[in-house]
Amino acid sequence: MELDPQMFDTYKRYKAGTSKVMAWLASKLPESMQDRFSDGSTATSTVPKEPDHDLKPGKHIGDLCNRFAFLEIEEPTSWTSTAVSNKTNKPIYGYEIKKTEEDTSFAIYCLFKDLTDIRQYVRQTWAEYREHCITFTTAALVSNTAIALFRRLTREFVSEFPQFEDHGAIIKYCSPTPHDKDSQDFAIYTGGGVGLSSRTLFCHLTYEFLKNFFMAAKAPFYQEIQGVSFRLSQEEEMVFKCLSLLGLLAMGTKGDFYNDQLIHGLYTLKTENPGKKIYTWVVLAVQLLVDVHQVTGQRLEQCFQEARELQKWMSTTVRQSLQFNQTNDFVKLNSKSILSLEKRIDSVLKEDFMQNMLLSTLGDRAGQHFWGEFYLLRNHPMLLGLIVQSFLGEIHEIGITMSGDQGAILTTVHLYNALQRLGTISKNLVWTDVEKLISWQGPSLIFVGDRPENPRDCLVRHALAIGISVTALSRDQQGRPAARLAKNKKQPKLPLSPGKLRKLKLMSTYFWLQNEEYKTKGRSKGKRWILTRAATEPLVMLEMLVAKVLKEETVTTTRSNSKRPTHPKLDPLDMIRVFKDRLKSEEEIPLFDLLALNRRCVELLRKFQKICLDQSPLDYPVELYGGDGKLWTCVTGMMEGELGREHQQPTRVLEASSLVKELIENFGEEEYGKAKSRCFITGDCNEKVAEPFPTHDVPLLSERFILPT
């Protein structure tokens, strides 16, 4: 193909021009390179002496000049004259939304819906007690916790609506207007299909009691209402008398009496209240006192009688423990503290402490306020339950301490289990008291793991439980026991663990949360427990107990899930329901007499020790197996003999089996049976107990003045 002549000519001229440009560039290159490396360095240097990013080809750095030098400066114009402000954070403006009447009414609705739900649940709880389904101590703790919830809910409400700090403001705001025909009653609660009027919902009559009498007079004030011109029902007289005594008790104890939240509330009204306002939560607390009377009825007197029965048992078991403590050669508890506990139990439950306070405070006028023995405790079962629960907790702690420090219960449990595994007593022969203790403590604590199923494991687990070092029980690769090293003087002494006897734990969740281990630099210093905030603050106890229950319920479901478990957020009513259910499931634990069981176990081991020392002295020398401090050694020696250790005389396993069998047949379920009877639960609790509110309104005090004739 022949190229077009014109196009070929253009191509030749283009090539000629390109050659001239290349020749010119080649001629300029030496000059530029010489100028660049004028200091004598070679052209192959990789680091130039001067930066070259601003240099043009053929120019030296000295030829550079200010590129802005030729610009003219002009005066600022009007739109550029404002100085630029420094950078600052933009101000944050808060916008408060004005609350409307609808918002206020809805907030009151939500508050009293929660308060009345809790109040209804407390009534139902006492109805369960009336039907012999729960103990009065459980009902008392639920009531006391409910008052603490009342305080939290109302304070949260008042923080948003401070105009309603006084309960009377809520009553006034929600009451129907008598002159408005379209005004309606603020009857919002319809629990159980029953609507409540404003008077019942807002406890209007109780508010009048507090405002017109409790706040207007000095406690006790009952005698000051004798001249008023209106009649009172028996229930209302009871409220006046109890408020009169509770007011005196609140001022005398500064509101701190067995953590009773009603007493704390009355003290708050009298002392921490410059405006003399009637707080809503205190009104609800007093109303619970009325509700309990309405629900329990004739069972109210039975509640006091049950408390007196428990007082007799508590005083007796503490007194017997004090006597046993004097004959015990192993561990002696503080006799003064035990004696002090017995005196305190009698001074509050055996003697009328309120009458003593009246005498010391009012002197000759005390008789005007005496309405029968134990009037306050007979009519205020919540306080009665809190007092009994407090003493039960102290006795439980003493029982755990004595049982754990002496090791008699631990050794007896291991002896009972080992004899069953050896076959010398039947597995069908169940020691109920011991089995209950194992279930409450947990097998891992009692047996240092799962319950042993063969005799050798029984020996090892018992040794570990009483504090023998694991090293002393181990074997080398040839199967030889490590105990042989003790005979070799070249080897160091075997590491034993004195003082490492396994301590029993507090078995009740409520008592366990009240206490924590007292340690100083890793070691206990005499005192084992100190009180936590849960012991004095009911809401802290509620939060901790509910969290523990939810954690126990979710641990099994999340064990196979790597994600962190989340607990559902419960409303106040659900929280108090969980609280009551846990207390109800553990009602027998505080009433289980650990002190009596410990004495029985010590007596059993003493009998077996005497048999070993008297009938097999060659294998059980007194210097190694004698005394209360070595009761456990006889059990260990017997088990070692049954497993093959050489004995010159019988191991006395048959005698041990005979003693344990006789004890089980005579007292095998003694303490657990008594604990169940102390609950006084005899009703059929399979069906839910309902206790609705009264449907009729009681006339207010202002509506029942007697007109003079």
XYZ file of C-alpha atoms in Angstrom, residues 407-418 434 601-602 604-605 632:
18
model
C -16.022 -30.155 112.793
C -18.332 -32.561 114.596
C -21.117 -32.233 112.047
C -18.705 -32.588 109.108
C -17.104 -35.699 110.586
C -20.487 -37.237 111.392
C -21.745 -36.635 107.855
C -18.647 -38.339 106.403
C -18.974 -41.203 108.887
C -22.621 -41.733 107.926
C -21.769 -41.701 104.214
C -18.756 -44.019 104.628
C -28.052 -34.896 107.673
C -23.060 -35.201 116.682
C -20.517 -34.409 119.402
C -22.132 -39.568 119.025
C -18.424 -39.070 118.329
C -12.341 -36.969 114.046
